[in-house]
Amino acid sequence: NAGVTQTPKFQVLKTGQSMTLQCAQDMNHEYMSWYRQDPGMGLRLIHYSVGAGITDQGEVPNGYNVSRSTTEDFPLRLLSAAPSQTSVYFCASSYSRSNPYEQYFGPGTRLTVT
Amino acid sequence: AQSVTQLDSHVSVSEGTPVLLRCNYSSSYSPSLFWYVQHPNKGLQLLLKYTSAATLVKGINGFEAEFKKSETSFHLTKPSAHMSDAAEYFCVVSVRPDGNQFYFGTGTSLTVIP
């Protein structure tokens, strides 16, 4: 199993550009989520999905869109990048939303918006 | 509402001495608690988890944590620090009514002095 994979590893955007961060898992996990990590703030939940076709907002959803057309993939879209979105982004997955199973994290995408 | 407080943002220990990373949580429901470790420029790895079984939980690399409901604490310990333990550590709480939403502490940076 590859686990949770994320692409790209690094990205530099100009203000106003859009892009999609890719996330995939091959563990047949129902639950997937996106976090951003900023210094001194831990990880904050952006969006999550409890299964294909179902998504919901987390703590800091503004400026981001998600969709879940398949169990495996959960892309995160930045609609119009802003410097405040400079961060490290982690995708995570776990087996089921109904039990507090551990989450498996991808390696992260480091995004800089200039 | 759920929250996690990591009482120390930085901890420094000498190699071979004990490690104590402190975590307090607030939860309206019976929580599940986790400790994750993040080495520099890496993703997050699960160290250990508490899910209402034994209150003393043993994890990987010699770490353990004790769930104390009366103190709402879940401190992470290790008897003897190793250089490879230098990393960022996150305490995380999850509660069943919130599905699999994780609430992260702000992290504790552990430095190990040779």
PDB file of N, CA and C in Angstrom, chain A residues 19-111:
ATOM      1  N   MET A  19      -5.240  26.715  -8.010  1.00  0.00           N
ATOM      2  CA  MET A  19      -4.571  25.429  -8.180  1.00  0.00           C
ATOM      3  C   MET A  19      -5.300  24.358  -7.375  1.00  0.00           C
ATOM      4  N   THR A  20      -4.962  23.121  -7.675  1.00  0.00           N
ATOM      5  CA  THR A  20      -5.543  21.986  -6.970  1.00  0.00           C
ATOM      6  C   THR A  20      -4.439  21.164  -6.334  1.00  0.00           C
ATOM      7  N   LEU A  21      -4.587  20.905  -5.050  1.00  0.00           N
ATOM      8  CA  LEU A  21      -3.704  19.989  -4.337  1.00  0.00           C
ATOM      9  C   LEU A  21      -4.344  18.606  -4.384  1.00  0.00           C
ATOM     10  N   GLN A  22      -3.552  17.646  -4.809  1.00  0.00           N
ATOM     11  CA  GLN A  22      -4.088  16.304  -4.966  1.00  0.00           C
ATOM     12  C   GLN A  22      -3.824  15.447  -3.725  1.00  0.00           C
ATOM     13  N   CYS A  23      -4.794  14.609  -3.418  1.00  0.00           N
ATOM     14  CA  CYS A  23      -4.663  13.652  -2.322  1.00  0.00           C
ATOM     15  C   CYS A  23      -5.321  12.347  -2.740  1.00  0.00           C
ATOM     16  N   ALA A  24      -4.628  11.256  -2.507  1.00  0.00           N
ATOM     17  CA  ALA A  24      -5.187   9.940  -2.820  1.00  0.00           C
ATOM     18  C   ALA A  24      -4.792   8.952  -1.732  1.00  0.00           C
ATOM     19  N   GLN A  25      -5.680   7.988  -1.492  1.00  0.00           N
ATOM     20  CA  GLN A  25      -5.359   6.907  -0.549  1.00  0.00           C
ATOM     21  C   GLN A  25      -5.828   5.583  -1.139  1.00  0.00           C
ATOM     22  N   ASP A  26      -5.082   4.541  -0.823  1.00  0.00           N
ATOM     23  CA  ASP A  26      -5.392   3.221  -1.384  1.00  0.00           C
ATOM     24  C   ASP A  26      -5.772   2.229  -0.299  1.00  0.00           C
ATOM     25  N   MET A  27      -6.316   2.735   0.811  1.00  0.00           N
ATOM     26  CA  MET A  27      -6.675   1.877   1.937  1.00  0.00           C
ATOM     27  C   MET A  27      -8.181   1.684   2.062  1.00  0.00           C
ATOM     28  N   ASN A  28      -8.930   2.176   1.089  1.00  0.00           N
ATOM     29  CA  ASN A  28     -10.386   2.088   1.091  1.00  0.00           C
ATOM     30  C   ASN A  28     -10.995   2.770   2.316  1.00  0.00           C
ATOM     31  N   HIS A  29     -10.382   3.875   2.723  1.00  0.00           N
ATOM     32  CA  HIS A  29     -10.884   4.607   3.876  1.00  0.00           C
ATOM     33  C   HIS A  29     -12.083   5.463   3.498  1.00  0.00           C
ATOM     34  N   GLU A  30     -13.078   5.481   4.396  1.00  0.00           N
ATOM     35  CA  GLU A  30     -14.255   6.309   4.162  1.00  0.00           C
ATOM     36  C   GLU A  30     -13.967   7.788   4.390  1.00  0.00           C
ATOM     37  N   TYR A  31     -13.227   8.053   5.452  1.00  0.00           N
ATOM     38  CA  TYR A  31     -13.070   9.422   5.923  1.00  0.00           C
ATOM     39  C   TYR A  31     -11.771  10.016   5.395  1.00  0.00           C
ATOM     40  N   MET A  32     -11.864  11.204   4.808  1.00  0.00           N
ATOM     41  CA  MET A  32     -10.676  11.936   4.380  1.00  0.00           C
ATOM     42  C   MET A  32     -10.812  13.386   4.786  1.00  0.00           C
ATOM     43  N   SER A  33      -9.679  14.016   4.993  1.00  0.00           N
ATOM     44  CA  SER A  33      -9.712  15.384   5.482  1.00  0.00           C
ATOM     45  C   SER A  33      -8.488  16.155   5.017  1.00  0.00           C
ATOM     46  N   TRP A  34      -8.605  17.469   5.044  1.00  0.00           N
ATOM     47  CA  TRP A  34      -7.518  18.377   4.731  1.00  0.00           C
ATOM     48  C   TRP A  34      -7.264  19.286   5.922  1.00  0.00           C
ATOM     49  N   TYR A  35      -5.979  19.442   6.244  1.00  0.00           N
ATOM     50  CA  TYR A  35      -5.560  20.338   7.309  1.00  0.00           C
ATOM     51  C   TYR A  35      -4.523  21.310   6.749  1.00  0.00           C
ATOM     52  N   ARG A  36      -4.425  22.434   7.422  1.00  0.00           N
ATOM     53  CA  ARG A  36      -3.296  23.308   7.188  1.00  0.00           C
ATOM     54  C   ARG A  36      -2.518  23.469   8.487  1.00  0.00           C
ATOM     55  N   GLN A  37      -1.214  23.553   8.352  1.00  0.00           N
ATOM     56  CA  GLN A  37      -0.348  23.682   9.524  1.00  0.00           C
ATOM     57  C   GLN A  37       0.408  24.991   9.438  1.00  0.00           C
ATOM     58  N   ASP A  38       0.209  25.807  10.439  1.00  0.00           N
ATOM     59  CA  ASP A  38       0.893  27.092  10.529  1.00  0.00           C
ATOM     60  C   ASP A  38       1.669  27.146  11.840  1.00  0.00           C
ATOM     61  N   PRO A  39       2.784  27.839  11.861  1.00  0.00           N
ATOM     62  CA  PRO A  39       3.626  27.872  13.067  1.00  0.00           C
ATOM     63  C   PRO A  39       2.834  28.302  14.299  1.00  0.00           C
ATOM     64  N   GLY A  40       2.995  27.534  15.371  1.00  0.00           N
ATOM     65  CA  GLY A  40       2.359  27.875  16.636  1.00  0.00           C
ATOM     66  C   GLY A  40       0.860  27.635  16.699  1.00  0.00           C
ATOM     67  N   MET A  41       0.287  27.028  15.646  1.00  0.00           N
ATOM     68  CA  MET A  41      -1.169  26.869  15.634  1.00  0.00           C
ATOM     69  C   MET A  41      -1.593  25.415  15.477  1.00  0.00           C
ATOM     70  N   GLY A  42      -0.672  24.504  15.462  1.00  0.00           N
ATOM     71  CA  GLY A  42      -1.053  23.111  15.261  1.00  0.00           C
ATOM     72  C   GLY A  42      -1.646  22.907  13.886  1.00  0.00           C
ATOM     73  N   LEU A  43      -2.456  21.897  13.742  1.00  0.00           N
ATOM     74  CA  LEU A  43      -3.141  21.623  12.481  1.00  0.00           C
ATOM     75  C   LEU A  43      -4.600  22.036  12.619  1.00  0.00           C
ATOM     76  N   ARG A  44      -5.104  22.703  11.605  1.00  0.00           N
ATOM     77  CA  ARG A  44      -6.501  23.129  11.614  1.00  0.00           C
ATOM     78  C   ARG A  44      -7.224  22.501  10.433  1.00  0.00           C
ATOM     79  N   LEU A  45      -8.427  22.028  10.710  1.00  0.00           N
ATOM     80  CA  LEU A  45      -9.208  21.308   9.719  1.00  0.00           C
ATOM     81  C   LEU A  45      -9.831  22.272   8.724  1.00  0.00           C
ATOM     82  N   ILE A  46      -9.632  21.987   7.426  1.00  0.00           N
ATOM     83  CA  ILE A  46     -10.183  22.836   6.378  1.00  0.00           C
ATOM     84  C   ILE A  46     -11.525  22.279   5.894  1.00  0.00           C
ATOM     85  N   HIS A  47     -11.496  21.073   5.352  1.00  0.00           N
ATOM     86  CA  HIS A  47     -12.682  20.367   4.893  1.00  0.00           C
ATOM     87  C   HIS A  47     -12.498  18.885   5.186  1.00  0.00           C
ATOM     88  N   TYR A  48     -13.609  18.183   5.234  1.00  0.00           N
ATOM     89  CA  TYR A  48     -13.529  16.747   5.393  1.00  0.00           C
ATOM     90  C   TYR A  48     -14.648  16.073   4.617  1.00  0.00           C
ATOM     91  N   SER A  49     -14.476  14.774   4.453  1.00  0.00           N
ATOM     92  CA  SER A  49     -15.463  13.986   3.709  1.00  0.00           C
ATOM     93  C   SER A  49     -15.652  12.643   4.409  1.00  0.00           C
ATOM     94  N   VAL A  50     -16.909  12.250   4.572  1.00  0.00           N
ATOM     95  CA  VAL A  50     -17.202  10.976   5.235  1.00  0.00           C
ATOM     96  C   VAL A  50     -17.506   9.873   4.237  1.00  0.00           C
ATOM     97  N   GLY A  51     -17.383  10.181   2.949  1.00  0.00           N
ATOM     98  CA  GLY A  51     -17.594   9.182   1.912  1.00  0.00           C
ATOM     99  C   GLY A  51     -17.746   9.870   0.575  1.00  0.00           C
ATOM    100  N   ALA A  52     -17.718   9.076  -0.479  1.00  0.00           N
ATOM    101  CA  ALA A  52     -17.846   9.637  -1.830  1.00  0.00           C
ATOM    102  C   ALA A  52     -19.147  10.425  -1.943  1.00  0.00           C
ATOM    103  N   GLY A  53     -19.032  11.634  -2.478  1.00  0.00           N
ATOM    104  CA  GLY A  53     -20.185  12.490  -2.679  1.00  0.00           C
ATOM    105  C   GLY A  53     -20.590  13.323  -1.492  1.00  0.00           C
ATOM    106  N   ILE A  54     -19.881  13.176  -0.358  1.00  0.00           N
ATOM    107  CA  ILE A  54     -20.248  13.885   0.871  1.00  0.00           C
ATOM    108  C   ILE A  54     -19.040  14.663   1.388  1.00  0.00           C
ATOM    109  N   THR A  55     -19.208  15.975   1.503  1.00  0.00           N
ATOM    110  CA  THR A  55     -18.143  16.792   2.069  1.00  0.00           C
ATOM    111  C   THR A  55     -18.736  17.785   3.053  1.00  0.00           C
ATOM    112  N   ASP A  56     -17.900  18.301   3.920  1.00  0.00           N
ATOM    113  CA  ASP A  56     -18.358  19.289   4.891  1.00  0.00           C
ATOM    114  C   ASP A  56     -17.193  20.181   5.288  1.00  0.00           C
ATOM    115  N   GLN A  57     -17.554  21.325   5.867  1.00  0.00           N
ATOM    116  CA  GLN A  57     -16.541  22.309   6.234  1.00  0.00           C
ATOM    117  C   GLN A  57     -15.963  22.006   7.595  1.00  0.00           C
ATOM    118  N   GLY A  58     -14.695  22.359   7.722  1.00  0.00           N
ATOM    119  CA  GLY A  58     -14.046  22.273   9.011  1.00  0.00           C
ATOM    120  C   GLY A  58     -13.933  23.638   9.644  1.00  0.00           C
ATOM    121  N   GLU A  59     -12.840  23.853  10.328  1.00  0.00           N
ATOM    122  CA  GLU A  59     -12.646  25.082  11.097  1.00  0.00           C
ATOM    123  C   GLU A  59     -12.309  26.289  10.224  1.00  0.00           C
ATOM    124  N   VAL A  60     -11.538  26.066   9.142  1.00  0.00           N
ATOM    125  CA  VAL A  60     -11.053  27.182   8.322  1.00  0.00           C
ATOM    126  C   VAL A  60     -11.303  26.930   6.837  1.00  0.00           C
ATOM    127  N   PRO A  61     -12.569  26.893   6.386  1.00  0.00           N
ATOM    128  CA  PRO A  61     -12.865  26.502   5.012  1.00  0.00           C
ATOM    129  C   PRO A  61     -12.764  27.609   3.964  1.00  0.00           C
ATOM    130  N   ASN A  62     -12.748  28.867   4.403  1.00  0.00           N
ATOM    131  CA  ASN A  62     -12.845  29.965   3.434  1.00  0.00           C
ATOM    132  C   ASN A  62     -11.657  29.991   2.482  1.00  0.00           C
ATOM    133  N   GLY A  63     -11.997  30.105   1.182  1.00  0.00           N
ATOM    134  CA  GLY A  63     -10.964  30.161   0.157  1.00  0.00           C
ATOM    135  C   GLY A  63     -10.608  28.819  -0.440  1.00  0.00           C
ATOM    136  N   TYR A  64     -11.247  27.763   0.054  1.00  0.00           N
ATOM    137  CA  TYR A  64     -10.952  26.403  -0.404  1.00  0.00           C
ATOM    138  C   TYR A  64     -12.237  25.683  -0.813  1.00  0.00           C
ATOM    139  N   ASN A  65     -12.108  24.844  -1.846  1.00  0.00           N
ATOM    140  CA  ASN A  65     -13.198  23.970  -2.242  1.00  0.00           C
ATOM    141  C   ASN A  65     -12.717  22.536  -2.285  1.00  0.00           C
ATOM    142  N   VAL A  66     -13.618  21.612  -2.034  1.00  0.00           N
ATOM    143  CA  VAL A  66     -13.286  20.194  -2.152  1.00  0.00           C
ATOM    144  C   VAL A  66     -14.426  19.472  -2.847  1.00  0.00           C
ATOM    145  N   SER A  67     -14.110  18.301  -3.341  1.00  0.00           N
ATOM    146  CA  SER A  67     -15.113  17.383  -3.877  1.00  0.00           C
ATOM    147  C   SER A  67     -14.614  15.976  -3.625  1.00  0.00           C
ATOM    148  N   ARG A  68     -15.514  15.019  -3.633  1.00  0.00           N
ATOM    149  CA  ARG A  68     -15.134  13.615  -3.403  1.00  0.00           C
ATOM    150  C   ARG A  68     -15.963  12.756  -4.361  1.00  0.00           C
ATOM    151  N   SER A  69     -15.433  12.586  -5.556  1.00  0.00           N
ATOM    152  CA  SER A  69     -16.169  11.798  -6.550  1.00  0.00           C
ATOM    153  C   SER A  69     -15.865  10.318  -6.427  1.00  0.00           C
ATOM    154  N   THR A  70     -14.736   9.972  -5.835  1.00  0.00           N
ATOM    155  CA  THR A  70     -14.383   8.568  -5.619  1.00  0.00           C
ATOM    156  C   THR A  70     -13.934   8.382  -4.177  1.00  0.00           C
ATOM    157  N   THR A  71     -13.896   7.158  -3.717  1.00  0.00           N
ATOM    158  CA  THR A  71     -13.398   6.878  -2.372  1.00  0.00           C
ATOM    159  C   THR A  71     -11.925   7.248  -2.235  1.00  0.00           C
ATOM    160  N   GLU A  72     -11.168   7.071  -3.330  1.00  0.00           N
ATOM    161  CA  GLU A  72      -9.721   7.191  -3.258  1.00  0.00           C
ATOM    162  C   GLU A  72      -9.212   8.628  -3.243  1.00  0.00           C
ATOM    163  N   ASP A  73      -9.911   9.540  -3.910  1.00  0.00           N
ATOM    164  CA  ASP A  73      -9.354  10.871  -4.162  1.00  0.00           C
ATOM    165  C   ASP A  73     -10.115  11.977  -3.448  1.00  0.00           C
ATOM    166  N   PHE A  74      -9.371  12.965  -2.989  1.00  0.00           N
ATOM    167  CA  PHE A  74      -9.985  14.080  -2.270  1.00  0.00           C
ATOM    168  C   PHE A  74      -9.164  15.339  -2.555  1.00  0.00           C
ATOM    169  N   PRO A  75      -9.364  15.944  -3.709  1.00  0.00           N
ATOM    170  CA  PRO A  75      -8.577  17.130  -4.066  1.00  0.00           C
ATOM    171  C   PRO A  75      -9.034  18.385  -3.335  1.00  0.00           C
ATOM    172  N   LEU A  76      -8.091  19.260  -3.090  1.00  0.00           N
ATOM    173  CA  LEU A  76      -8.358  20.555  -2.448  1.00  0.00           C
ATOM    174  C   LEU A  76      -8.049  21.660  -3.453  1.00  0.00           C
ATOM    175  N   ARG A  77      -9.040  22.505  -3.704  1.00  0.00           N
ATOM    176  CA  ARG A  77      -8.861  23.576  -4.687  1.00  0.00           C
ATOM    177  C   ARG A  77      -8.765  24.930  -4.006  1.00  0.00           C
ATOM    178  N   LEU A  78      -7.731  25.664  -4.411  1.00  0.00           N
ATOM    179  CA  LEU A  78      -7.628  27.056  -4.000  1.00  0.00           C
ATOM    180  C   LEU A  78      -8.164  27.897  -5.144  1.00  0.00           C
ATOM    181  N   LEU A  79      -9.187  28.660  -4.869  1.00  0.00           N
ATOM    182  CA  LEU A  79      -9.908  29.344  -5.935  1.00  0.00           C
ATOM    183  C   LEU A  79      -9.158  30.575  -6.421  1.00  0.00           C
ATOM    184  N   SER A  80      -8.629  31.350  -5.491  1.00  0.00           N
ATOM    185  CA  SER A  80      -7.880  32.566  -5.808  1.00  0.00           C
ATOM    186  C   SER A  80      -6.874  32.757  -4.672  1.00  0.00           C
ATOM    187  N   ALA A  81      -5.674  32.301  -4.910  1.00  0.00           N
ATOM    188  CA  ALA A  81      -4.694  32.215  -3.830  1.00  0.00           C
ATOM    189  C   ALA A  81      -4.389  33.574  -3.214  1.00  0.00           C
ATOM    190  N   ALA A  82      -4.211  33.551  -1.896  1.00  0.00           N
ATOM    191  CA  ALA A  82      -3.854  34.758  -1.142  1.00  0.00           C
ATOM    192  C   ALA A  82      -2.638  34.442  -0.275  1.00  0.00           C
ATOM    193  N   PRO A  83      -1.822  35.450   0.049  1.00  0.00           N
ATOM    194  CA  PRO A  83      -0.643  35.196   0.897  1.00  0.00           C
ATOM    195  C   PRO A  83      -0.989  34.524   2.214  1.00  0.00           C
ATOM    196  N   SER A  84      -2.194  34.752   2.727  1.00  0.00           N
ATOM    197  CA  SER A  84      -2.606  34.116   3.989  1.00  0.00           C
ATOM    198  C   SER A  84      -2.760  32.607   3.849  1.00  0.00           C
ATOM    199  N   GLN A  85      -2.765  32.119   2.628  1.00  0.00           N
ATOM    200  CA  GLN A  85      -2.865  30.677   2.412  1.00  0.00           C
ATOM    201  C   GLN A  85      -1.492  30.004   2.314  1.00  0.00           C
ATOM    202  N   THR A  86      -0.459  30.768   2.488  1.00  0.00           N
ATOM    203  CA  THR A  86       0.881  30.182   2.602  1.00  0.00           C
ATOM    204  C   THR A  86       0.906  29.292   3.837  1.00  0.00           C
ATOM    205  N   SER A  87       1.196  28.016   3.631  1.00  0.00           N
ATOM    206  CA  SER A  87       1.078  27.058   4.725  1.00  0.00           C
ATOM    207  C   SER A  87       1.581  25.699   4.245  1.00  0.00           C
ATOM    208  N   VAL A  88       1.586  24.764   5.162  1.00  0.00           N
ATOM    209  CA  VAL A  88       1.812  23.365   4.800  1.00  0.00           C
ATOM    210  C   VAL A  88       0.474  22.649   4.911  1.00  0.00           C
ATOM    211  N   TYR A  89       0.117  21.942   3.865  1.00  0.00           N
ATOM    212  CA  TYR A  89      -1.187  21.293   3.801  1.00  0.00           C
ATOM    213  C   TYR A  89      -1.018  19.776   3.921  1.00  0.00           C
ATOM    214  N   PHE A  90      -1.800  19.201   4.815  1.00  0.00           N
ATOM    215  CA  PHE A  90      -1.786  17.755   5.014  1.00  0.00           C
ATOM    216  C   PHE A  90      -3.151  17.170   4.711  1.00  0.00           C
ATOM    217  N   CYS A  91      -3.115  16.077   3.998  1.00  0.00           N
ATOM    218  CA  CYS A  91      -4.304  15.266   3.775  1.00  0.00           C
ATOM    219  C   CYS A  91      -4.232  14.068   4.705  1.00  0.00           C
ATOM    220  N   ALA A  92      -5.378  13.625   5.194  1.00  0.00           N
ATOM    221  CA  ALA A  92      -5.402  12.478   6.100  1.00  0.00           C
ATOM    222  C   ALA A  92      -6.611  11.607   5.776  1.00  0.00           C
ATOM    223  N   SER A  93      -6.533  10.356   6.154  1.00  0.00           N
ATOM    224  CA  SER A  93      -7.677   9.464   5.962  1.00  0.00           C
ATOM    225  C   SER A  93      -7.785   8.511   7.138  1.00  0.00           C
ATOM    226  N   SER A  94      -8.994   8.007   7.351  1.00  0.00           N
ATOM    227  CA  SER A  94      -9.192   6.975   8.354  1.00  0.00           C
ATOM    228  C   SER A  94     -10.357   6.099   7.934  1.00  0.00           C
ATOM    229  N   TYR A  95     -10.472   4.959   8.635  1.00  0.00           N
ATOM    230  CA  TYR A  95     -11.354   3.906   8.148  1.00  0.00           C
ATOM    231  C   TYR A  95     -12.815   4.313   8.195  1.00  0.00           C
ATOM    232  N   SER A  96     -13.228   4.907   9.327  1.00  0.00           N
ATOM    233  CA  SER A  96     -14.652   5.141   9.489  1.00  0.00           C
ATOM    234  C   SER A  96     -14.909   6.391  10.287  1.00  0.00           C
ATOM    235  N   ARG A  97     -15.961   7.092   9.971  1.00  0.00           N
ATOM    236  CA  ARG A  97     -16.274   8.296  10.737  1.00  0.00           C
ATOM    237  C   ARG A  97     -16.971   7.971  12.049  1.00  0.00           C
ATOM    238  N   SER A  98     -17.445   6.744  12.192  1.00  0.00           N
ATOM    239  CA  SER A  98     -18.248   6.453  13.370  1.00  0.00           C
ATOM    240  C   SER A  98     -17.419   6.012  14.551  1.00  0.00           C
ATOM    241  N   ASN A  99     -16.176   5.761  14.328  1.00  0.00           N
ATOM    242  CA  ASN A  99     -15.280   5.399  15.418  1.00  0.00           C
ATOM    243  C   ASN A  99     -14.021   6.237  15.330  1.00  0.00           C
ATOM    244  N   PRO A 100     -13.438   6.534  16.468  1.00  0.00           N
ATOM    245  CA  PRO A 100     -12.259   7.418  16.439  1.00  0.00           C
ATOM    246  C   PRO A 100     -10.989   6.673  16.056  1.00  0.00           C
ATOM    247  N   TYR A 101     -10.988   6.085  14.874  1.00  0.00           N
ATOM    248  CA  TYR A 101      -9.776   5.447  14.410  1.00  0.00           C
ATOM    249  C   TYR A 101      -8.697   6.476  14.155  1.00  0.00           C
ATOM    250  N   GLU A 102      -7.467   6.009  14.234  1.00  0.00           N
ATOM    251  CA  GLU A 102      -6.361   6.911  13.965  1.00  0.00           C
ATOM    252  C   GLU A 102      -6.440   7.379  12.521  1.00  0.00           C
ATOM    253  N   GLN A 103      -5.939   8.557  12.291  1.00  0.00           N
ATOM    254  CA  GLN A 103      -5.851   9.082  10.951  1.00  0.00           C
ATOM    255  C   GLN A 103      -4.443   8.861  10.403  1.00  0.00           C
ATOM    256  N   TYR A 104      -4.381   8.573   9.121  1.00  0.00           N
ATOM    257  CA  TYR A 104      -3.116   8.398   8.427  1.00  0.00           C
ATOM    258  C   TYR A 104      -2.862   9.651   7.599  1.00  0.00           C
ATOM    259  N   PHE A 105      -1.690  10.217   7.774  1.00  0.00           N
ATOM    260  CA  PHE A 105      -1.388  11.488   7.138  1.00  0.00           C
ATOM    261  C   PHE A 105      -0.471  11.301   5.928  1.00  0.00           C
ATOM    262  N   GLY A 106      -0.715  12.133   4.936  1.00  0.00           N
ATOM    263  CA  GLY A 106       0.199  12.218   3.813  1.00  0.00           C
ATOM    264  C   GLY A 106       1.434  13.015   4.183  1.00  0.00           C
ATOM    265  N   PRO A 107       2.408  13.122   3.271  1.00  0.00           N
ATOM    266  CA  PRO A 107       3.678  13.794   3.565  1.00  0.00           C
ATOM    267  C   PRO A 107       3.595  15.312   3.543  1.00  0.00           C
ATOM    268  N   GLY A 108       2.492  15.862   3.040  1.00  0.00           N
ATOM    269  CA  GLY A 108       2.321  17.303   3.055  1.00  0.00           C
ATOM    270  C   GLY A 108       2.689  17.975   1.744  1.00  0.00           C
ATOM    271  N   THR A 109       2.068  19.130   1.538  1.00  0.00           N
ATOM    272  CA  THR A 109       2.387  20.024   0.422  1.00  0.00           C
ATOM    273  C   THR A 109       2.719  21.391   1.005  1.00  0.00           C
ATOM    274  N   ARG A 110       3.909  21.871   0.694  1.00  0.00           N
ATOM    275  CA  ARG A 110       4.326  23.194   1.188  1.00  0.00           C
ATOM    276  C   ARG A 110       3.996  24.223   0.128  1.00  0.00           C
ATOM    277  N   LEU A 111       3.056  25.118   0.449  1.00  0.00           N
ATOM    278  CA  LEU A 111       2.568  26.113  -0.507  1.00  0.00           C
ATOM    279  C   LEU A 111       3.007  27.511  -0.074  1.00  0.00           C
TER     280      LEU A 111
END
